[in-house]
Each structure stands twice: as structure tokens, then as C-alpha cells.
Amino acid sequence: MRLRALLDTDALGLKLLGGEDELDRSVRGVMTTDLRDPSRYLSGGELVLTGLAWRRDAADSEPFVRILVQAGVTALAAGEAELGSVPEDLVVACARHRLPLFAVNESVAFATITEHVVRQVSGERAGDLAAVVDRHRRMMTSGPAGGGPDVVLDLLGSDLDLRAWVLSPTGRPVAHPKDPGAVLPAEVCAGLAAEHLAATRAGRRAPHRVTLGGTAYSLFPVRSTGRAPQVAGDVRESVLSDWLLAVEADAGEWAEERLDLLHGVTQLIAVERDRRDAARTVRRRLAQEVLELVQTGAAPAEIAARLRVAAPVLLPGLGAAPHWQVVVARVEWEDGAVEAGPVAQRLLEEILVDPLAAGPEPSDRIAVAHTGEEAIALVPLPAVAGEHDGSEAGILADALLASVRDPLSAGLDGDGRLTLGVSAAVHSAEGLRGALEEARHARRVAAARPGRVCAAGHQELASHVLLLPFVPDDVRRAFTARLLDPLRDYDRRHRAELIPTLEAFLDCDGSWTRCATRLHLHVNTLRYRVGRIEQLTGRDLSRLEDKLDFFLALRMS
């Protein structure tokens, strides 16, 4: 289609800011980006949509526009929502490089422009795919009962004679053709996901062509349409959570027009991907609220009230959840350049999807929050016939690890690491704090193991660690206060470091010499401090029972 045709469609909300003499240029596709350098994802002929999140100051516009022009981009459309208007320095840079520039009204979603261009380009080049686009658009806008990406795949098969699958980054089938013979074996799905992640991390241009089991596949990334623009330009921010479209064909033999059609299809699927991501907002907020209550030591009744609000959202139609489980994940990159919490959050939302859950979005049973460098998933477990205590229900660390290890190891590509910890199931709000501590401890156990992807569950924890999480909060607080509060108060008044001394003494198994060496103290000074601890608490650190009480109090504090 021609650029001038975009201005004739009022619903797109486009205003021409420069390049009136270039409006006869052809548009062959759409790409949404807020990367500072999106060149690796450009093949030429695109209308680039941007929310301007890449722009920090006026000096950023010139290099950004130069990169687009060198990649053969047809035109640039900048959203007004971020800054209120398109900055003058971007207008000047586009005029200097003769790149047509449009402003996009803040009331118009980038997805609307994407769908319009895809339909028009498809209609001009292949009437059959125009039917795919139009029919899929109607299904997508008909409400929750719409067919989602499955509809696109079925129409690709019937109209273009192409078998295709939408896969998660771990190889979980998100959508597949209705044909029973089109079901891919799990090992093939995992292999395709691993190949895609490795190629993406290596910066290779899509589609990625691979052969598995004697069958050729072409892998197309499914990226955001712009509803949740990326602020930074590091591919590691999204590589572990983006979907991919796997087509049973060798795209190396295709004409450019056919490649354009498939890129357009990925943009349609990305609309559904973003819709599902937006639907997770409420669940993320619920998880964050519950997590904050748990970590701040809120009363169990207050936590239980929030869980009653969360349960109908996470288990619609099933009422309250009889059991809850906690999964903690941490993604670490060697250079520390990528914010880890959001990456782990999006990854957990993908890998904890229950494939047996009913409804159009099986991940609606998972609520994931992130805090600092870790993500925390709150997983409700519905009642199962014949199940009373929930001890065998829910997610098992071994099974979770087996399902994600190989593909995600390829995505971590030698400079990243994923560690997961899984708690036991708990049946009340009082148990959630313990479940969180248990999952965190299990993750630390996993982190001590070799490998790019590691997981540990509650079954692997030492006996006292397994018991502590299930001590009610009020008992926990009373026990630790009775033993440790006198020491904390004394340390606060005299800077005596009795608490660190107690921890070191127990860690050295009560050895005076080793403890004094570790703390760089004379043995007599150490004996004075231990004597003060015993005086303040009325305990005797030569007795095993008292040592054990102090050990447990420190673990629970």
C-alpha cells in the first residue's frame, strides 16, 4: 500500500509532520519498537511505530532516524501519548534524511494501525491472507469466546496450505491447528523453542530456519505490538517470555511477498499476546498486595481477607481455594545490566501455565508479583476429589525443571542463570509467610547447584527448615521476641553486637577458639559477650536445648 492511503483513513489518527513529497512510497509491513537500535528486526519497507520511550534528550533523534533510513524503512509514526507531542528535533532529523514522519493521536492504539496496514498489504498481495486477517479480526473483537490465535493457524492451513504452531519460549503449545495429526511431540516443541531462543540471543535475522527429525521449520518471533513498549534496547528483557510462530516449511525458498504475509500474521498474533498480558494486570496487583501483607507481618485475618478477594479472580466459579503454593524465581545476568524482577515475572507467567485449565486463558490461575530481583508466584490449588491435605497437589520442582531446562538454557546463552524454588501447599493465610520463606530457601538451595537452570522443592529441605514455615505467625513473633528482643535492645543502646556474636557462636558449633578467630576477638572478650547474652535471656549456651532455641529464633526472625 502507499503512504498517502494512510492519511485517507481518519480512524488511524495520523497527522503528517514531514515528507509530503514521499507519500508514494510503498509500505510492506509494520514494526513497533522503542529500542534505540531496532536494525536487527528491520528488513526494509516497514512503517515503524514508536512510543518515543527510546528518546532521553534531543541528541537521540538523529542517530535513531539514521538507523531507520539505513535499514530501508518507508516511514516513521510517533505516538503523542508519551510526550504530549512529537518533539521538534525528531521532525528536523526526519526532514534531513527525507524520512516521512507521522504523529499518532494518543487515542489511537498502535494495534489499530498494525491491523489496518496488515489487512491492506495482504489484500494487495494475496487475497487469501486478507481473508485470514479479516476473519481473525472479527474473532478477536467478538469477546472472550473468540478463537484467538488458533483461528489464524486454521486459516493459514486452509487458505495458504501452511501448518503452523504458536509456542511459548519453553515450547508449550499456545495454539495449534485443529487437525489431530498436527500435534507436535513435546520434544519437537522444546527443540524448536531452544533453536529460536539461541538464534534470537545470537542476533540472527528472522525467520530462523531449522530442521528437526528430518522436517524443516521456519521460526518467526511474535513481539509486542506496542501496548507495552520496551523502554530499553536489550533483547534479554523479553527473550525469555516472547512467543514464536513455527511454520512447517523452509522460508529460504519463499518469495519476499510470502515472507511479508507471515510477518503480518505474527503481528496479529502479537495483538492476542498483548491482550493476554494486559489481562494479567489485575492478577499481578492482587499478588503484589498479598505479598506486601505477608512480608510486613500483617495479621492472618487481613491476609485471609485479601485471599478471599483473589480466589474468585484466579479460580472463577470455584469459590475459595483450599490450598496455596508459592514459587520464587530469579534470573541473573553476569553483567547485571537488565532489571531482573520484571524478566522473572513474565517468565513465571509463561512457565506456570496449567495446560489442563479450562477457558481461553489457562494462565488466569497464576498471580505473579516481583520485588527487587526476584519474582513470586501465588498459585491457588483447586480442590481435588479424595484430596484432604494438599500435600501432593500442585507444582513439583522436578517436573517444572524438566519442562523448561533445555529451551531456557539456550535463551540464557552462557551469560544468564535461572533458579526456582517451590514451596509445599498450605491451607491458610497463616501458612503463606512460611511458604514464601520455604520457596526462597529452596531457591537458594537450587542456586548452589551447577547449571544454567536449576530448581529445588520443599521435599529437598532439611527437617527444621521444612517445619519452620508452618509455625503460626503469632507463635513465631512471641518466640523470637522473648529470646532476641533483650539482645536487640542492648545492642541498640550499647552497640555491643550481641546478635552477630550469637549467630557466629552457634555457626561455630560453640567453639570458643573458632568463633573468636572469625570475629577477630580475644577469647576473653567473646566469653564476656556470651555471658552477657546468658544474663539478659536467662539461658545457658552450654546446654543443647538453649542452643537449639536460639538457633530456631534466629532462623524465624
XYZ file of C-alpha atoms in Angstrom:
557
model
C 0.000 0.000 0.000
C 1.029 3.658 -0.453
C 1.772 6.006 2.420
C -0.810 8.527 1.248
C -3.512 5.882 1.761
C -2.838 6.034 5.499
C -3.847 9.706 5.602
C -7.161 8.898 3.923
C -8.258 6.746 6.890
C -9.487 9.026 9.683
C -9.737 6.149 12.194
C -5.942 5.828 12.221
C -5.488 9.274 13.742
C -2.371 10.073 11.670
C -1.089 13.615 11.046
C 1.699 14.243 8.512
C 4.602 16.203 10.020
C 7.037 15.931 7.115
C 7.765 14.094 3.876
C 4.821 15.194 1.727
C 6.867 14.556 -1.426
C 7.491 10.935 -0.380
C 3.885 9.779 0.065
C 4.008 7.472 -2.950
C 6.416 5.176 -1.112
C 5.183 1.612 -0.580
C 4.569 0.083 2.839
C 5.309 -3.653 3.076
C 4.799 -4.178 6.800
C 4.646 -2.649 10.271
C 7.131 -2.823 13.141
C 6.550 -1.384 16.626
C 9.632 -0.547 18.651
C 11.078 1.568 21.405
C 14.549 0.135 21.002
C 17.340 2.644 20.497
C 18.697 0.437 17.708
C 15.993 -1.790 16.137
C 18.012 -2.534 12.979
C 18.283 -6.263 13.669
C 14.487 -6.561 13.382
C 14.093 -4.499 10.197
C 14.148 -5.865 6.654
C 13.113 -2.696 4.748
C 9.801 -1.251 3.616
C 8.269 -1.009 7.107
C 6.144 1.669 8.695
C 7.835 1.949 12.107
C 5.601 2.826 15.073
C 7.271 4.163 18.222
C 6.131 5.479 21.586
C 9.374 7.552 21.879
C 10.491 5.781 25.060
C 13.963 5.475 23.479
C 14.372 9.282 23.462
C 16.120 10.711 26.516
C 17.128 14.055 25.035
C 17.211 15.881 21.697
C 20.541 14.317 20.676
C 18.920 10.854 20.446
C 16.714 11.658 17.437
C 19.420 11.961 14.776
C 21.064 8.520 15.330
C 17.661 6.828 15.643
C 16.432 8.232 12.324
C 19.751 7.439 10.633
C 19.440 3.778 11.672
C 15.907 3.586 10.242
C 16.946 5.100 6.929
C 19.926 2.780 6.598
C 17.585 -0.191 7.182
C 15.296 0.942 4.327
C 12.309 1.962 6.456
C 9.476 3.592 4.499
C 8.174 5.970 7.180
C 8.065 6.684 10.905
C 4.939 7.230 13.037
C 5.485 8.606 16.552
C 2.887 8.402 19.326
C 1.914 11.573 21.188
C 0.940 9.810 24.435
C 4.430 9.778 25.976
C 5.495 13.435 25.482
C 2.232 15.138 24.502
C 3.555 15.993 21.040
C 6.264 14.857 18.667
C 9.488 16.729 19.575
C 10.885 19.201 17.043
C 14.311 17.536 17.000
C 12.710 14.361 15.600
C 10.877 16.391 12.942
C 14.162 18.030 11.895
C 16.053 14.715 11.795
C 13.373 13.092 9.602
C 13.368 16.079 7.238
C 17.159 15.931 6.956
C 17.050 12.252 5.970
C 13.872 12.573 3.837
C 12.016 10.092 6.061
C 8.244 10.722 6.130
C 7.039 11.364 9.683
C 3.520 10.975 11.107
C 2.130 11.838 14.532
C -0.229 9.264 16.088
C -3.025 10.658 18.233
C -2.883 9.365 21.810
C -6.428 7.973 21.479
C -5.329 5.505 18.768
C -3.653 2.219 19.725
C -0.679 1.075 17.688
C -2.502 -2.264 17.322
C -5.246 -0.491 15.318
C -2.701 0.840 12.822
C -0.941 -2.522 12.666
C -4.137 -4.422 11.869
C -5.160 -1.882 9.226
C -1.812 -1.988 7.406
C -1.617 -5.781 7.562
C -5.105 -6.081 6.059
C -4.324 -3.630 3.292
C -0.944 -5.107 2.385
C -2.360 -8.601 2.486
C -5.270 -7.610 0.280
C -2.982 -6.123 -2.335
C -0.604 -9.081 -2.425
C -2.713 -12.107 -1.583
C -6.488 -12.107 -1.283
C -6.468 -15.340 0.649
C -4.480 -13.927 3.559
C -6.634 -10.804 3.561
C -9.478 -13.170 4.375
C -7.385 -14.648 7.173
C -6.734 -11.220 8.636
C -10.302 -10.014 8.361
C -11.861 -13.173 9.750
C -9.350 -13.258 12.581
C -10.018 -9.608 13.414
C -13.721 -10.370 13.762
C -12.991 -13.338 16.009
C -10.574 -11.293 18.119
C -13.127 -8.494 18.669
C -16.096 -10.741 19.411
C -15.233 -11.082 23.101
C -13.700 -13.705 25.353
C -15.285 -16.505 23.364
C -13.188 -15.587 20.307
C -10.893 -18.197 18.858
C -7.647 -16.333 19.435
C -4.517 -17.397 17.555
C -5.939 -20.881 16.867
C -8.210 -19.269 14.277
C -5.268 -17.756 12.427
C -3.476 -21.091 12.300
C -6.538 -22.898 10.987
C -6.993 -20.306 8.261
C -3.321 -20.454 7.343
C -3.795 -24.163 6.806
C -6.989 -23.887 4.798
C -6.149 -20.768 2.768
C -2.364 -20.999 2.367
C -1.759 -24.718 2.910
C 0.681 -23.994 5.759
C 0.823 -25.903 9.031
C 1.901 -23.650 11.899
C 2.025 -23.569 15.682
C 2.366 -20.804 18.267
C 4.783 -21.828 21.026
C 5.869 -20.303 24.311
C 9.599 -19.760 24.986
C 9.713 -23.170 26.695
C 7.951 -24.941 23.830
C 4.486 -25.072 25.416
C 1.869 -25.086 22.615
C -0.084 -21.850 22.869
C -2.080 -22.534 19.705
C -2.139 -25.339 17.126
C -4.231 -26.413 14.126
C -7.394 -28.417 14.732
C -6.085 -31.315 12.693
C -5.323 -34.140 15.208
C -2.349 -35.158 13.094
C -0.798 -31.709 13.548
C 0.050 -32.190 17.229
C 3.793 -31.785 17.680
C 5.635 -34.101 20.101
C 6.821 -32.362 23.261
C 10.484 -32.917 22.395
C 9.995 -31.239 18.999
C 8.279 -28.229 20.619
C 11.101 -27.918 23.146
C 13.703 -28.247 20.383
C 12.071 -25.535 18.273
C 11.885 -23.199 21.270
C 15.548 -23.810 22.071
C 16.595 -23.110 18.467
C 14.540 -19.926 18.432
C 15.971 -18.646 21.728
C 19.535 -19.412 20.671
C 19.077 -17.633 17.329
C 17.466 -14.611 18.984
C 20.266 -14.292 21.533
C 22.798 -14.550 18.717
C 21.081 -11.646 16.932
C 20.279 -13.608 13.768
C 17.616 -12.140 11.491
C 14.257 -13.944 11.453
C 12.867 -16.231 10.235
C 15.167 -18.818 11.791
C 15.327 -21.963 9.636
C 15.901 -25.272 11.407
C 15.464 -28.972 10.692
C 14.291 -31.391 13.392
C 13.546 -35.042 12.793
C 14.015 -34.563 9.073
C 11.360 -31.809 8.915
C 12.163 -28.209 8.023
C 10.657 -25.399 10.112
C 10.809 -21.620 9.908
C 10.561 -19.740 13.179
C 9.102 -16.217 13.364
C 9.238 -14.166 16.598
C 5.957 -12.831 17.989
C 6.757 -9.455 19.536
C 4.804 -6.729 21.273
C 2.531 -4.600 19.090
C 3.231 -1.516 21.207
C 0.714 -1.750 24.035
C 3.588 -2.467 26.431
C 6.554 -0.814 24.729
C 10.057 -1.798 25.676
C 11.995 1.048 27.212
C 15.459 -0.420 26.931
C 17.128 -1.984 23.946
C 18.416 -5.202 25.493
C 16.919 -8.322 23.907
C 17.309 -10.122 27.247
C 14.365 -8.135 28.617
C 11.857 -10.137 26.579
C 13.624 -13.131 25.011
C 12.585 -15.495 27.825
C 8.878 -14.628 27.560
C 8.152 -13.894 23.865
C 6.111 -16.356 21.816
C 7.171 -17.712 18.429
C 5.346 -18.866 15.296
C 6.711 -22.171 13.965
C 5.800 -22.906 10.324
C 6.385 -26.315 8.761
C 8.230 -25.035 5.696
C 11.618 -23.745 4.605
C 11.187 -19.979 4.296
C 14.502 -19.764 2.461
C 12.633 -20.772 -0.685
C 9.885 -18.168 -0.317
C 9.375 -15.003 -2.318
C 9.594 -11.741 -0.411
C 5.831 -11.238 -0.641
C 5.148 -14.514 1.133
C 7.566 -13.604 3.925
C 5.754 -10.302 4.363
C 2.472 -12.147 4.768
C 3.839 -14.309 7.563
C 5.347 -11.313 9.332
C 1.878 -9.756 9.177
C 0.372 -12.846 10.753
C 2.838 -12.641 13.647
C 1.689 -9.085 14.251
C -1.896 -10.288 14.518
C -0.905 -12.980 16.980
C 1.024 -10.345 18.927
C -2.250 -8.471 19.438
C -3.612 -11.528 21.236
C -0.341 -11.893 23.151
C -0.647 -8.319 24.390
C -4.323 -8.815 25.253
C -3.427 -11.719 27.490
C -0.599 -9.738 29.053
C -2.962 -6.844 29.799
C -5.436 -9.287 31.385
C -2.733 -10.254 33.874
C -2.644 -6.747 35.353
C -5.323 -7.453 37.952
C -3.704 -10.732 38.959
C -0.312 -9.034 39.303
C -1.820 -6.372 41.551
C -3.516 -8.990 43.734
C -0.254 -10.889 44.103
C 1.606 -7.678 44.998
C -0.956 -6.779 47.657
C -0.902 -10.230 49.254
C 2.897 -10.341 49.121
C 3.245 -6.958 50.842
C 0.894 -8.066 53.621
C 2.808 -11.307 54.114
C 6.241 -9.650 54.152
C 5.221 -6.861 56.531
C 3.864 -9.339 59.070
C 0.204 -8.370 58.701
C -2.362 -10.213 60.791
C -3.517 -13.540 59.299
C -7.105 -12.247 59.230
C -6.078 -9.357 56.971
C -4.162 -11.690 54.634
C -7.114 -14.096 54.572
C -9.415 -11.241 53.543
C -7.180 -10.426 50.558
C -7.060 -14.105 49.601
C -10.855 -14.219 49.578
C -10.794 -11.360 47.076
C -8.100 -13.044 44.984
C -9.607 -16.537 44.860
C -12.636 -15.742 42.640
C -10.366 -13.905 40.199
C -7.864 -16.747 39.990
C -10.397 -19.594 40.193
C -13.578 -18.176 38.626
C -16.667 -20.141 39.553
C -14.865 -22.329 42.095
C -15.022 -20.068 45.152
C -12.199 -20.098 47.679
C -9.004 -22.046 47.075
C -8.429 -24.805 49.642
C -4.648 -24.654 49.225
C -1.997 -22.186 48.053
C 1.524 -22.676 46.799
C 4.413 -20.240 46.302
C 7.041 -20.336 43.553
C 10.046 -17.991 43.648
C 12.220 -17.326 40.580
C 15.335 -15.281 39.990
C 17.018 -14.503 36.661
C 20.594 -13.266 36.908
C 22.785 -11.915 34.093
C 26.527 -11.763 34.534
C 26.781 -8.061 33.678
C 23.748 -7.083 35.776
C 22.584 -4.705 33.033
C 18.976 -5.950 32.881
C 16.424 -5.425 35.650
C 15.827 -8.965 36.873
C 12.439 -8.732 38.626
C 10.194 -7.964 35.611
C 12.026 -10.541 33.459
C 11.445 -13.249 36.072
C 7.816 -12.147 36.475
C 6.975 -12.513 32.777
C 8.863 -15.801 32.632
C 6.951 -17.284 35.580
C 3.667 -16.245 33.966
C 4.625 -18.320 30.928
C 6.084 -21.412 32.574
C 3.431 -21.848 35.299
C 0.508 -22.057 32.874
C -1.683 -25.037 33.662
C -2.284 -26.788 30.302
C -5.343 -28.568 31.728
C -7.080 -25.411 32.954
C -10.340 -24.585 31.241
C -11.061 -21.321 29.481
C -9.404 -19.243 26.780
C -6.507 -18.212 29.029
C -5.136 -21.025 31.150
C -2.689 -18.722 32.947
C -5.576 -16.961 34.707
C -4.883 -19.175 37.726
C -1.460 -17.651 38.320
C -0.743 -14.346 40.090
C 2.861 -13.161 39.918
C 4.465 -10.166 41.600
C 8.066 -9.056 41.536
C 10.128 -7.435 44.236
C 13.751 -6.466 43.851
C 15.495 -9.113 41.777
C 13.024 -11.973 42.252
C 9.524 -12.858 41.108
C 6.999 -14.549 43.381
C 4.050 -16.548 42.095
C 0.951 -17.180 44.183
C -0.632 -20.378 42.864
C -4.126 -21.384 44.044
C -4.805 -25.112 44.070
C -8.432 -26.109 43.494
C -9.886 -28.983 45.472
C -9.267 -32.446 44.068
C -11.593 -35.367 44.800
C -10.149 -37.553 47.547
C -7.529 -34.968 48.479
C -7.566 -33.740 52.081
C -4.264 -32.127 52.998
C -2.949 -30.833 49.668
C 0.472 -32.330 50.349
C 0.743 -33.994 46.958
C -1.078 -31.326 44.984
C 0.289 -28.564 42.831
C 3.637 -27.890 41.209
C 6.597 -30.234 41.695
C 10.080 -28.785 41.298
C 11.443 -31.768 39.351
C 8.628 -31.694 36.798
C 8.902 -27.923 36.435
C 12.639 -28.142 35.857
C 12.294 -30.906 33.272
C 9.818 -28.838 31.265
C 11.920 -25.680 31.000
C 15.599 -26.571 31.411
C 16.694 -27.261 27.819
C 14.926 -24.382 25.998
C 15.681 -21.740 28.622
C 19.323 -22.788 28.841
C 19.584 -21.811 25.170
C 17.944 -18.458 25.894
C 20.300 -17.749 28.782
C 23.141 -18.278 26.281
C 26.095 -18.611 28.623
C 25.676 -15.317 30.480
C 22.445 -15.824 32.397
C 21.062 -18.076 35.106
C 17.559 -19.047 36.284
C 16.903 -20.518 39.731
C 13.494 -21.645 41.009
C 12.182 -22.577 44.449
C 8.847 -24.311 45.082
C 7.027 -24.443 48.423
C 4.693 -27.084 49.764
C 0.967 -26.436 49.600
C -0.520 -24.535 52.560
C -4.167 -24.319 53.505
C -4.438 -20.964 55.282
C -3.262 -17.372 55.320
C -1.092 -18.155 58.357
C 0.925 -20.574 56.250
C 1.705 -18.151 53.423
C 4.613 -16.435 55.143
C 6.159 -19.805 55.836
C 5.512 -20.942 52.273
C 7.259 -17.839 50.956
C 10.283 -18.444 53.203
C 10.311 -22.091 52.187
C 10.242 -21.252 48.461
C 13.014 -18.686 48.916
C 15.147 -21.159 50.810
C 14.538 -23.795 48.152
C 15.645 -21.294 45.504
C 18.869 -20.700 47.414
C 19.398 -24.464 47.504
C 18.918 -24.503 43.710
C 21.342 -21.587 43.310
C 24.080 -23.644 44.986
C 23.879 -26.248 42.209
C 25.679 -26.133 38.861
C 23.803 -25.395 35.650
C 22.085 -22.535 33.854
C 18.583 -23.570 35.013
C 18.110 -25.132 38.460
C 15.118 -25.784 40.717
C 14.509 -27.191 44.188
C 11.352 -28.047 46.103
C 10.279 -28.273 49.697
C 10.981 -32.025 49.770
C 14.695 -31.303 49.500
C 14.948 -29.028 52.510
C 16.390 -30.015 55.868
C 13.903 -31.071 58.530
C 13.958 -27.891 60.643
C 13.592 -25.731 57.514
C 10.603 -27.792 56.460
C 8.952 -27.342 59.871
C 9.602 -23.656 60.492
C 7.430 -22.251 57.704
C 4.313 -23.755 59.241
C 4.736 -22.146 62.663
C 1.840 -19.642 63.044
C 2.923 -16.014 62.828
C 1.795 -15.111 66.353
C 3.759 -18.026 67.853
C 6.764 -17.098 65.718
C 6.698 -13.467 66.859
C 6.277 -14.338 70.543
C 9.081 -16.925 70.494
C 11.648 -14.703 68.749
C 10.718 -11.639 70.814
C 11.216 -13.486 74.104
C 14.712 -14.618 73.146
C 16.061 -11.898 70.863
C 14.396 -8.609 71.838
C 16.535 -8.193 75.020
C 19.660 -8.645 72.907
C 18.473 -6.230 70.209
C 17.637 -3.590 72.829
C 21.069 -3.979 74.437
C 22.809 -3.750 71.050
C 20.848 -0.604 70.227
C 21.872 1.101 73.465
C 25.487 -0.097 73.733
C 26.492 -1.139 70.185
C 27.606 -4.420 71.706
C 26.929 -6.681 68.678
C 25.428 -9.448 70.787
C 23.189 -10.728 67.955
C 26.110 -11.137 65.456
C 28.141 -12.749 68.229
C 25.336 -15.239 68.965
C 24.994 -16.120 65.269
C 28.736 -16.707 64.906
C 28.934 -18.726 68.145
C 26.184 -21.104 67.009
C 27.624 -21.302 63.491
C 30.959 -22.403 65.018
C 29.184 -25.150 66.997
C 30.049 -23.421 70.285
C 33.803 -23.473 69.663
C 35.353 -20.556 71.565
C 38.565 -20.566 69.547
C 36.974 -20.722 66.105
C 34.336 -18.131 66.965
C 36.894 -15.702 68.422
C 39.028 -16.092 65.299
C 36.066 -15.465 62.994
C 35.034 -12.328 64.893
C 38.645 -11.150 65.362
C 38.136 -11.038 69.138
C 40.145 -12.162 72.122
C 38.610 -15.270 73.678
C 38.020 -13.384 76.947
C 36.026 -10.720 75.057
C 33.952 -13.452 73.459
C 33.319 -15.059 76.846
C 32.173 -11.692 78.204
C 29.695 -11.239 75.350
C 28.290 -14.768 75.670
C 27.956 -14.229 79.396
C 26.008 -11.041 78.757
C 23.708 -12.935 76.344
C 23.033 -15.551 79.004
C 22.425 -12.886 81.653
C 19.928 -10.951 79.524
C 17.977 -14.018 78.409
C 18.283 -16.337 81.386
C 19.590 -19.090 79.098
C 22.737 -21.230 79.240
C 24.611 -21.584 75.943
C 26.394 -24.672 77.172
C 23.062 -26.537 77.095
C 21.945 -28.108 73.834
C 18.293 -27.162 74.404
C 19.117 -23.483 74.805
C 21.420 -23.519 71.787
C 18.612 -25.035 69.727
C 16.121 -22.406 70.916
C 18.467 -19.576 69.933
C 19.146 -21.262 66.554
C 15.432 -21.516 65.762
C 14.741 -17.961 66.934
C 17.413 -16.599 64.614
C 16.025 -18.643 61.710
C 12.489 -17.353 62.301
C 13.375 -13.706 62.906
